[in-house]
Amino acid sequence: MARNITPREKDYSQWYLDVIKAAEMADYAPVRGCMVIRPTGYAIWESIQSQLDERFKATGHVNAYFPLLIPSSFLEKEAKHVEGFSPECAVVTHAGGEELEEPLVIRPTSETVIGYMYSKWVQSWRDLPILINQWCNVLRWEKRPRLFLRTSEFLWQEGHTAHATREEAMEETLRMLEVYRSFMEEVLALPVVVGEKSEGERFPGAENTYTCEAMMTDKRALQAGTSHFLGQNFAKAFDIKFQNRDGELEYAWTTSWGASTRLIGAIIMTHADNDGLVLPPNVAPIKVVVIPMSPDQNRLQDIMLPEAQKIVDKLTALLGRNRVILDTQFHMRPGDRFFYHLQRGVPLRLELGEAEMSSSCLRAVRRDTAEVLNISFDAVEREVPKLLDEIQRSLFERAKAFRESNTYQVSSFDEFKEVLNKKGGFIKAYFAGTPEDERAIKEATTATVRCFLLDDSSEGTCFYTKKPGGRLAIFAKAY
């Protein structure tokens, strides 16, 4: 167990922060609630960004950029939107040594300014659909910040689309939900529950919000990504009209969807252990590290290093540039070099010492299980990719098994409270309550409706109100 990391079972919050510090992922900025993302953390974000961006473009989306500053009057045009975001907004009132005629809000999200621009760009059905995404930062003033999970400023992507029909917009909303689900499960090894948000948890101004919910290792839920069907609410607020095929004017139907650097927090709290960060190979910026070592400096330089470089070159051809690195930190002891990469979550370590040179076999160490295997030099190209696939699969299955073993179903509020207090985790229950009922449950237990399950259309008696026609929902304490 790493001495610089508090055991997870002793203090989960401190463990989380210690993992981030040990891996040099992020640090607190001088402004309260903001963070500095260090190279290790930013490399993970770049990996997330590049792979998500590829999936967005494969579904017909293009990237653009919209302003950081939004006129305050824009937020006021959509009543529920301004009500939901006003408490979190940072407002610029002075610039250039003068008071501004109209205050400018630092974007908490961009539905309003993008709605304004779409109203200028859309005149005819021929201009639709618009499928735009932007990668940017946003600011939502946070009173209780936590690195990656809740910071005032964070990085994210926000997709905004406009369509000619309700059906097309709804299809887009669910398509992007599936893009998120598949990415989170296939790349991040995060098993997620997909569902529809309740009225009380819905995005301000949306008709429907859909979500991917993941269970962390403290059994709390984390909202990993959302996709919103906005109906015509923002189109009416910003006058996004088009002439349909019959020559009649109609309001467009819009969507928005987003995921953020919070995903890095999800990776930590799903896969990391008491030794530090653990990264699934498919998202790891560095998948493999090769570590040559010898007490004889001449042999190290003349024999070990060239052989190690050959292995790096072979694997680079298979796994991509910068995904396999050669460790040359010869000023450090071998154990310290191992620990350096272990705490940064590198999925696979290949050791090349005198014994390995003699046997023509590398010593391979898995980060996820610490299992040690021997791989012959001539089998590296075949065995390493297979091993990385196995690590990826193992991390996903382990996280899924943890979620399933900590998911319970209840039929009464008393049973709900007992399970929540004694076991925690996800609680399935039929629910037919109002937003007021949701607030009452949250005040009594701190648990919230995470979502109504999309893959279950059954109905039952509400566990809280005892009304018929309840939908099957997941409740949990959440970040």
PDB file of C-alpha atoms in Angstrom, residues 302-410:
ATOM      1  CA  ASP A 302      25.200  -0.832 -25.029  1.00  0.00           C
ATOM      2  CA  ILE A 303      22.811  -3.787 -24.709  1.00  0.00           C
ATOM      3  CA  MET A 304      19.715  -3.068 -22.605  1.00  0.00           C
ATOM      4  CA  LEU A 305      18.717   0.264 -24.110  1.00  0.00           C
ATOM      5  CA  PRO A 306      18.933  -0.826 -27.769  1.00  0.00           C
ATOM      6  CA  GLU A 307      16.910  -3.972 -27.007  1.00  0.00           C
ATOM      7  CA  ALA A 308      14.330  -1.960 -25.065  1.00  0.00           C
ATOM      8  CA  GLN A 309      14.079   0.516 -27.939  1.00  0.00           C
ATOM      9  CA  LYS A 310      13.381  -2.330 -30.377  1.00  0.00           C
ATOM     10  CA  ILE A 311      10.464  -3.431 -28.188  1.00  0.00           C
ATOM     11  CA  VAL A 312       9.149   0.140 -27.975  1.00  0.00           C
ATOM     12  CA  ASP A 313       9.336   0.506 -31.754  1.00  0.00           C
ATOM     13  CA  LYS A 314       7.492  -2.776 -32.359  1.00  0.00           C
ATOM     14  CA  LEU A 315       4.684  -1.868 -29.963  1.00  0.00           C
ATOM     15  CA  THR A 316       4.464   1.715 -31.207  1.00  0.00           C
ATOM     16  CA  ALA A 317       3.764   0.390 -34.692  1.00  0.00           C
ATOM     17  CA  LEU A 318       0.790  -1.517 -33.239  1.00  0.00           C
ATOM     18  CA  LEU A 319      -0.522   0.843 -30.542  1.00  0.00           C
ATOM     19  CA  GLY A 320       0.277   4.275 -31.974  1.00  0.00           C
ATOM     20  CA  ARG A 321       2.762   7.063 -31.393  1.00  0.00           C
ATOM     21  CA  ASN A 322       3.393   8.146 -27.787  1.00  0.00           C
ATOM     22  CA  ARG A 323       1.335   5.226 -26.433  1.00  0.00           C
ATOM     23  CA  VAL A 324       4.457   3.220 -25.538  1.00  0.00           C
ATOM     24  CA  ILE A 325       7.315   4.891 -23.694  1.00  0.00           C
ATOM     25  CA  LEU A 326      10.859   4.008 -22.745  1.00  0.00           C
ATOM     26  CA  ASP A 327      11.706   4.825 -19.126  1.00  0.00           C
ATOM     27  CA  THR A 328      15.230   6.282 -18.863  1.00  0.00           C
ATOM     28  CA  GLN A 329      15.041   7.629 -15.308  1.00  0.00           C
ATOM     29  CA  PHE A 330      18.323   5.944 -14.429  1.00  0.00           C
ATOM     30  CA  HIS A 331      18.918   8.311 -11.524  1.00  0.00           C
ATOM     31  CA  MET A 332      16.086   6.484  -9.697  1.00  0.00           C
ATOM     32  CA  ARG A 333      16.153   3.026  -8.135  1.00  0.00           C
ATOM     33  CA  PRO A 334      14.239   0.358 -10.111  1.00  0.00           C
ATOM     34  CA  GLY A 335      11.534   0.109  -7.433  1.00  0.00           C
ATOM     35  CA  ASP A 336      10.982   3.855  -7.526  1.00  0.00           C
ATOM     36  CA  ARG A 337      10.719   3.770 -11.302  1.00  0.00           C
ATOM     37  CA  PHE A 338       8.105   1.010 -11.067  1.00  0.00           C
ATOM     38  CA  PHE A 339       6.142   2.984  -8.481  1.00  0.00           C
ATOM     39  CA  TYR A 340       6.290   6.187 -10.548  1.00  0.00           C
ATOM     40  CA  HIS A 341       4.367   4.583 -13.404  1.00  0.00           C
ATOM     41  CA  LEU A 342       2.134   2.532 -11.122  1.00  0.00           C
ATOM     42  CA  GLN A 343       0.815   5.679  -9.417  1.00  0.00           C
ATOM     43  CA  ARG A 344       0.109   7.250 -12.803  1.00  0.00           C
ATOM     44  CA  GLY A 345      -2.021   4.289 -13.815  1.00  0.00           C
ATOM     45  CA  VAL A 346      -0.003   2.956 -16.771  1.00  0.00           C
ATOM     46  CA  PRO A 347      -1.835  -0.310 -17.592  1.00  0.00           C
ATOM     47  CA  LEU A 348       1.187  -2.480 -18.374  1.00  0.00           C
ATOM     48  CA  ARG A 349       4.814  -2.398 -17.244  1.00  0.00           C
ATOM     49  CA  LEU A 350       7.477  -4.351 -19.138  1.00  0.00           C
ATOM     50  CA  GLU A 351      10.698  -4.873 -17.191  1.00  0.00           C
ATOM     51  CA  LEU A 352      13.994  -5.677 -18.910  1.00  0.00           C
ATOM     52  CA  GLY A 353      16.839  -6.580 -16.547  1.00  0.00           C
ATOM     53  CA  GLU A 354      19.770  -8.978 -16.631  1.00  0.00           C
ATOM     54  CA  ALA A 355      17.565 -12.006 -15.920  1.00  0.00           C
ATOM     55  CA  GLU A 356      15.155 -11.021 -18.704  1.00  0.00           C
ATOM     56  CA  MET A 357      18.034 -10.562 -21.179  1.00  0.00           C
ATOM     57  CA  SER A 358      19.374 -14.011 -20.308  1.00  0.00           C
ATOM     58  CA  SER A 359      15.978 -15.690 -20.789  1.00  0.00           C
ATOM     59  CA  SER A 360      14.878 -13.503 -23.740  1.00  0.00           C
ATOM     60  CA  CYS A 361      11.623 -12.936 -21.831  1.00  0.00           C
ATOM     61  CA  LEU A 362      10.198  -9.672 -20.547  1.00  0.00           C
ATOM     62  CA  ARG A 363       8.651  -9.469 -17.091  1.00  0.00           C
ATOM     63  CA  ALA A 364       5.160  -8.025 -17.640  1.00  0.00           C
ATOM     64  CA  VAL A 365       3.230  -6.577 -14.693  1.00  0.00           C
ATOM     65  CA  ARG A 366      -0.470  -5.693 -14.931  1.00  0.00           C
ATOM     66  CA  ARG A 367      -1.512  -2.505 -13.125  1.00  0.00           C
ATOM     67  CA  ASP A 368      -5.070  -3.700 -12.460  1.00  0.00           C
ATOM     68  CA  THR A 369      -4.224  -6.980 -10.701  1.00  0.00           C
ATOM     69  CA  ALA A 370      -0.431  -6.806 -10.127  1.00  0.00           C
ATOM     70  CA  GLU A 371      -0.253 -10.178 -11.908  1.00  0.00           C
ATOM     71  CA  VAL A 372       3.219 -10.994 -13.283  1.00  0.00           C
ATOM     72  CA  LEU A 373       3.680 -12.764 -16.627  1.00  0.00           C
ATOM     73  CA  ASN A 374       6.659 -13.611 -18.797  1.00  0.00           C
ATOM     74  CA  ILE A 375       6.523 -12.629 -22.459  1.00  0.00           C
ATOM     75  CA  SER A 376       9.227 -13.776 -24.857  1.00  0.00           C
ATOM     76  CA  PHE A 377      10.840 -11.104 -27.001  1.00  0.00           C
ATOM     77  CA  ASP A 378       9.471 -12.634 -30.205  1.00  0.00           C
ATOM     78  CA  ALA A 379       5.901 -12.795 -28.809  1.00  0.00           C
ATOM     79  CA  VAL A 380       5.643  -9.155 -27.713  1.00  0.00           C
ATOM     80  CA  GLU A 381       3.665  -8.000 -30.752  1.00  0.00           C
ATOM     81  CA  ARG A 382       1.165 -10.813 -30.299  1.00  0.00           C
ATOM     82  CA  GLU A 383       0.817 -10.954 -26.505  1.00  0.00           C
ATOM     83  CA  VAL A 384       0.838  -7.299 -25.423  1.00  0.00           C
ATOM     84  CA  PRO A 385      -2.279  -6.210 -27.401  1.00  0.00           C
ATOM     85  CA  LYS A 386      -4.100  -9.327 -26.111  1.00  0.00           C
ATOM     86  CA  LEU A 387      -3.059  -8.483 -22.567  1.00  0.00           C
ATOM     87  CA  LEU A 388      -4.258  -4.869 -22.905  1.00  0.00           C
ATOM     88  CA  ASP A 389      -7.621  -6.106 -24.194  1.00  0.00           C
ATOM     89  CA  GLU A 390      -7.866  -8.427 -21.193  1.00  0.00           C
ATOM     90  CA  ILE A 391      -7.082  -5.575 -18.775  1.00  0.00           C
ATOM     91  CA  GLN A 392      -9.759  -3.427 -20.404  1.00  0.00           C
ATOM     92  CA  ARG A 393     -12.328  -6.210 -20.215  1.00  0.00           C
ATOM     93  CA  SER A 394     -11.399  -7.102 -16.643  1.00  0.00           C
ATOM     94  CA  LEU A 395     -11.780  -3.517 -15.389  1.00  0.00           C
ATOM     95  CA  PHE A 396     -15.219  -3.211 -16.962  1.00  0.00           C
ATOM     96  CA  GLU A 397     -16.440  -6.546 -15.639  1.00  0.00           C
ATOM     97  CA  ARG A 398     -15.121  -5.804 -12.157  1.00  0.00           C
ATOM     98  CA  ALA A 399     -16.921  -2.446 -12.059  1.00  0.00           C
ATOM     99  CA  LYS A 400     -20.122  -3.968 -13.440  1.00  0.00           C
ATOM    100  CA  ALA A 401     -20.071  -6.764 -10.868  1.00  0.00           C
ATOM    101  CA  PHE A 402     -19.591  -4.200  -8.102  1.00  0.00           C
ATOM    102  CA  ARG A 403     -22.607  -2.212  -9.307  1.00  0.00           C
ATOM    103  CA  GLU A 404     -24.821  -5.263  -9.637  1.00  0.00           C
ATOM    104  CA  SER A 405     -23.891  -6.570  -6.187  1.00  0.00           C
ATOM    105  CA  ASN A 406     -24.791  -3.180  -4.708  1.00  0.00           C
ATOM    106  CA  THR A 407     -28.154  -2.684  -6.458  1.00  0.00           C
ATOM    107  CA  TYR A 408     -31.337  -3.489  -4.529  1.00  0.00           C
ATOM    108  CA  GLN A 409     -35.083  -3.270  -5.175  1.00  0.00           C
ATOM    109  CA  VAL A 410     -37.602  -2.059  -2.577  1.00  0.00           C
TER     110      VAL A 410
END
